[in-house]
PDB file of C-alpha atoms in Angstrom:
ATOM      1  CA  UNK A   1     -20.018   5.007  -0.898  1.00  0.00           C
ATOM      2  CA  UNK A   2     -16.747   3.036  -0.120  1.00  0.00           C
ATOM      3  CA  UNK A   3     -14.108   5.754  -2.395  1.00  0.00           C
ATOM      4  CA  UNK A   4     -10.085   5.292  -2.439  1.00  0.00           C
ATOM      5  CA  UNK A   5      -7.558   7.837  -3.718  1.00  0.00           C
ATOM      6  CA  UNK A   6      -3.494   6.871  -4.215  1.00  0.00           C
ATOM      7  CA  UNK A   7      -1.450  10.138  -4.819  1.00  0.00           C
ATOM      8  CA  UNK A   8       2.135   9.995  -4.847  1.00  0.00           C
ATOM      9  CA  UNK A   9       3.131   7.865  -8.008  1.00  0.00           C
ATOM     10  CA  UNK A  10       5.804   8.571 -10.739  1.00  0.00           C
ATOM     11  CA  UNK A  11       8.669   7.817 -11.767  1.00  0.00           C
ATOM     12  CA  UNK A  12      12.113   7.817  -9.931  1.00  0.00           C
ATOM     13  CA  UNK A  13      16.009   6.413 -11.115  1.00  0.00           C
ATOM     14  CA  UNK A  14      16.947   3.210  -9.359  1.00  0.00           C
ATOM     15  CA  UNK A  15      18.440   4.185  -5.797  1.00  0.00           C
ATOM     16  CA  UNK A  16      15.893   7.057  -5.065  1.00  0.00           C
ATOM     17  CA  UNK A  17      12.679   7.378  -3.153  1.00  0.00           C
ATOM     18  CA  UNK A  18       8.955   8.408  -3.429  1.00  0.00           C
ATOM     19  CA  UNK A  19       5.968   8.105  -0.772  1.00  0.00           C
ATOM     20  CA  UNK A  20       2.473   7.055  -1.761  1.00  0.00           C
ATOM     21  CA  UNK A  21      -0.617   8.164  -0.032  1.00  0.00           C
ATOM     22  CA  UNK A  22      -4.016   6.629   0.127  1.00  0.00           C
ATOM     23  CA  UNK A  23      -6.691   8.733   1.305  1.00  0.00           C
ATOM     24  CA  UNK A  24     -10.198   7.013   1.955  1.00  0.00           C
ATOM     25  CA  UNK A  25     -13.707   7.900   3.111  1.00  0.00           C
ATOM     26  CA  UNK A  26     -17.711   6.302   2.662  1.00  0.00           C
ATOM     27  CA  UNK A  27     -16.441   3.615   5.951  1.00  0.00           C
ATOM     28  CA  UNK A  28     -14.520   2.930   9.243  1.00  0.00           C
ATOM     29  CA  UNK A  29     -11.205   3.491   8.235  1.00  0.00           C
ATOM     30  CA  UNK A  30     -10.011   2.794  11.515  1.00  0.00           C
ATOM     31  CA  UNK A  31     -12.170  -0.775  12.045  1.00  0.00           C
ATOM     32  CA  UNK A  32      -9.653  -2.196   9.269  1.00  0.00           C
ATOM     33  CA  UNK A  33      -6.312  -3.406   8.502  1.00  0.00           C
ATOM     34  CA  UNK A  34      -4.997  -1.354   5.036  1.00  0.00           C
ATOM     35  CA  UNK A  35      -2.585  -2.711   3.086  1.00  0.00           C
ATOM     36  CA  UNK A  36      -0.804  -1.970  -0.138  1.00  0.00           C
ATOM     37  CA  UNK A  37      -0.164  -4.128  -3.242  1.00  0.00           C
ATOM     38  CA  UNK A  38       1.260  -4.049  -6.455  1.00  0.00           C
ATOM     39  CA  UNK A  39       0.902  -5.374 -10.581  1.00  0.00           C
ATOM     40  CA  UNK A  40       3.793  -5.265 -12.188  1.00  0.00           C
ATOM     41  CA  UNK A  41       3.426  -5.098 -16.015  1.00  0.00           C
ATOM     42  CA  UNK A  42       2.360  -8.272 -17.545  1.00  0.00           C
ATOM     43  CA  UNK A  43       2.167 -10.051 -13.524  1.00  0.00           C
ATOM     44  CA  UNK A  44      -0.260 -10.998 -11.552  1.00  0.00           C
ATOM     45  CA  UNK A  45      -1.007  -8.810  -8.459  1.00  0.00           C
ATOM     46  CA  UNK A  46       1.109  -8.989  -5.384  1.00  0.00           C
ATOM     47  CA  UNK A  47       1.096  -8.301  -1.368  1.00  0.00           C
ATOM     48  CA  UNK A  48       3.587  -5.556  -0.593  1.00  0.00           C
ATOM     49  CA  UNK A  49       2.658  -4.681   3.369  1.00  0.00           C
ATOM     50  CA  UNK A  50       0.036  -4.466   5.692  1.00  0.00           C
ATOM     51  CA  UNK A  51      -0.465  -3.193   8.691  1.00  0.00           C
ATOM     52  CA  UNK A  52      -3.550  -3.663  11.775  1.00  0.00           C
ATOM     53  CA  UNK A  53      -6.357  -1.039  12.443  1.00  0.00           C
ATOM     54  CA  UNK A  54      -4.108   0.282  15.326  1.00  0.00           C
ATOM     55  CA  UNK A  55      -0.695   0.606  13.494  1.00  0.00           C
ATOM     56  CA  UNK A  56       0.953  -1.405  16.232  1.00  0.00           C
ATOM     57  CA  UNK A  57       1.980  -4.469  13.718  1.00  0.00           C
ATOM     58  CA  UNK A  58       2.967  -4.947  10.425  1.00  0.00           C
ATOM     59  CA  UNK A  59       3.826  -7.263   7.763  1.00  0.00           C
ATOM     60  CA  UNK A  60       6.032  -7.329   4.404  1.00  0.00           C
ATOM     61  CA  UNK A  61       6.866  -8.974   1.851  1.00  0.00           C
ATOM     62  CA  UNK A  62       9.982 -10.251   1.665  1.00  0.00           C
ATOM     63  CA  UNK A  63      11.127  -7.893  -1.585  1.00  0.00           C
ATOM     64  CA  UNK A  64      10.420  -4.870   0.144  1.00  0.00           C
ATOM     65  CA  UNK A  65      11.589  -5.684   3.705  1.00  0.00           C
ATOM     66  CA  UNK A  66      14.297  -3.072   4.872  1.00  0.00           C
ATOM     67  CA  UNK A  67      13.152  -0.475   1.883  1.00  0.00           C
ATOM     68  CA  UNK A  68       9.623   0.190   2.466  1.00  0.00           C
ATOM     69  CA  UNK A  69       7.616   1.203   5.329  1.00  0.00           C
ATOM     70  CA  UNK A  70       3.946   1.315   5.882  1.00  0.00           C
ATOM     71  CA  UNK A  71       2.159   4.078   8.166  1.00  0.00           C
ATOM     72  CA  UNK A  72      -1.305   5.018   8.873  1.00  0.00           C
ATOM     73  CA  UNK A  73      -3.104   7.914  10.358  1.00  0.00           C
ATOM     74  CA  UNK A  74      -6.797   7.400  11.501  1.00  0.00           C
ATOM     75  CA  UNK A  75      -7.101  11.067  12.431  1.00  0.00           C
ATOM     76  CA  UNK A  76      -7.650  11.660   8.577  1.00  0.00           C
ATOM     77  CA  UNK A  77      -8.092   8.230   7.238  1.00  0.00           C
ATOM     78  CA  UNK A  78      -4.856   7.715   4.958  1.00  0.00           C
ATOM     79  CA  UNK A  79      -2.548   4.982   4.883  1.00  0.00           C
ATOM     80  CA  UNK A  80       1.522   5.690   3.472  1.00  0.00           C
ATOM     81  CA  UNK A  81       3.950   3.714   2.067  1.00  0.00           C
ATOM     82  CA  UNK A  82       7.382   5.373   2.679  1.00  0.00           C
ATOM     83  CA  UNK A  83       9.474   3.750  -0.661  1.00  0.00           C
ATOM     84  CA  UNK A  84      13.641   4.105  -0.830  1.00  0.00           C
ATOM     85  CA  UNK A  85      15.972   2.375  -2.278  1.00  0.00           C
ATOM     86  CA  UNK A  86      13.449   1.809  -5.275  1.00  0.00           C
ATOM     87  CA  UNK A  87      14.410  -0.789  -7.551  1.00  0.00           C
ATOM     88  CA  UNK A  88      13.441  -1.222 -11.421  1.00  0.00           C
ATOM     89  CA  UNK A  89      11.544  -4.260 -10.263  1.00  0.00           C
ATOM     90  CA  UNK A  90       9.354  -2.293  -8.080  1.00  0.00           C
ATOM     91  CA  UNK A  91       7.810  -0.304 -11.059  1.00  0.00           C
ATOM     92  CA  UNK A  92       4.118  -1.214 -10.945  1.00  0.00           C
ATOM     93  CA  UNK A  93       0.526  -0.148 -10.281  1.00  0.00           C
ATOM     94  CA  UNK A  94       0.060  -0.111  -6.704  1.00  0.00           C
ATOM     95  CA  UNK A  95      -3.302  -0.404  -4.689  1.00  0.00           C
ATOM     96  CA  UNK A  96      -4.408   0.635  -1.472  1.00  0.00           C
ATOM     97  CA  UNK A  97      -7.081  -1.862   0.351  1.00  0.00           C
ATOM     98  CA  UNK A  98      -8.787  -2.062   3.280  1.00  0.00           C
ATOM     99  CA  UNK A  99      -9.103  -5.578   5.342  1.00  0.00           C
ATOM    100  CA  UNK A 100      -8.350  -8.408   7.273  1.00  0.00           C
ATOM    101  CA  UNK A 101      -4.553  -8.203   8.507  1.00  0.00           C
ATOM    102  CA  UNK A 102      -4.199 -12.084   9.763  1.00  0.00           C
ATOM    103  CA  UNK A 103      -6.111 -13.641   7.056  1.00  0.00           C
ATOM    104  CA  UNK A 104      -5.268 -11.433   3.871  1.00  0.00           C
ATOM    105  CA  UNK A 105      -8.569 -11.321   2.494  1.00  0.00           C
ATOM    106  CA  UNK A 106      -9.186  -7.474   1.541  1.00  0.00           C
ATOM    107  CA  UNK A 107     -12.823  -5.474   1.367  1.00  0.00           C
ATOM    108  CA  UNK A 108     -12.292  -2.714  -0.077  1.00  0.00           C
ATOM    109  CA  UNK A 109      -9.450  -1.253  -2.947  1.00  0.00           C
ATOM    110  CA  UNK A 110      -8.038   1.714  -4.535  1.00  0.00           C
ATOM    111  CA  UNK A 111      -7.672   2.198  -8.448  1.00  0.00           C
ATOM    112  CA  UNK A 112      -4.388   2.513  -8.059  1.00  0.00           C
ATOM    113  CA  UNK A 113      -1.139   4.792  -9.384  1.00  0.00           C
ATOM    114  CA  UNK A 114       2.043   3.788 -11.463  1.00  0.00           C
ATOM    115  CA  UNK A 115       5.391   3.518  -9.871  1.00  0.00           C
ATOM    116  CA  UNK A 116       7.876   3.616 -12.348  1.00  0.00           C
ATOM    117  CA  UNK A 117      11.791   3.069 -11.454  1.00  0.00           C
ATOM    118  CA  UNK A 118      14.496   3.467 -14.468  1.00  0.00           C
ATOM    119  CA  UNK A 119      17.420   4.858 -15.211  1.00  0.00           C
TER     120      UNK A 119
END
């Protein structure tokens, strides 16, 4: 049984930082790409990063380029995303998933934690 877990949401004043975690177990984590994405309230779902099976590449959006970073360890299965600089318009649910890096199509996702950024 394919099972996700995001720790590390909350809620954080414009300018600061928080780190999300996604631990994951029931498949390969190292056979796939793991990315994270995001809902903002009342939008539809959106790509934030990605990165390959290795952690040698990886991809952002353009909205979170310079701010975020993306991280893996297949040692003990968990994927990171390293957040500063947060931004009201980053507050959201964000999801972990495991996938395809090149083509974006993803397997496998988290249920996700809230992000919330306000003053």
């Amino acid at each position: 049984q394919v099972q996700f877990q995001e720790f590390g949401g909350g809620s954080v004043q414009p300018g600061g930082s928080l780190k999300l975690s996604c631990t994951t177990s029931g498949y390969t984590f190292s056979a796939y790409a793991m990315a994270w994405f995001r809902q903002p309230p009342g939008k539809e779902r959106e790509f934030v990063g990605a990165i390959t099976w290795l952690g040698d590449s990886t991809d952002y959006a353009d909205s979170v380029k310079g701010r975020f970073t993306i991280s893996r360890n297949n040692d003990v299965n968990t994927l990171y995303l390293q957040m500063n600089n947060l931004k009201p318009e980053d507050t959201a649910v964000y999801y972990c998933a495991a996938g395809h890096f090149y083509t974006r199509e993803y397997d496998y996702w988290g249920q996700g934690t809230q992000v919330t950024v306000s003053s």
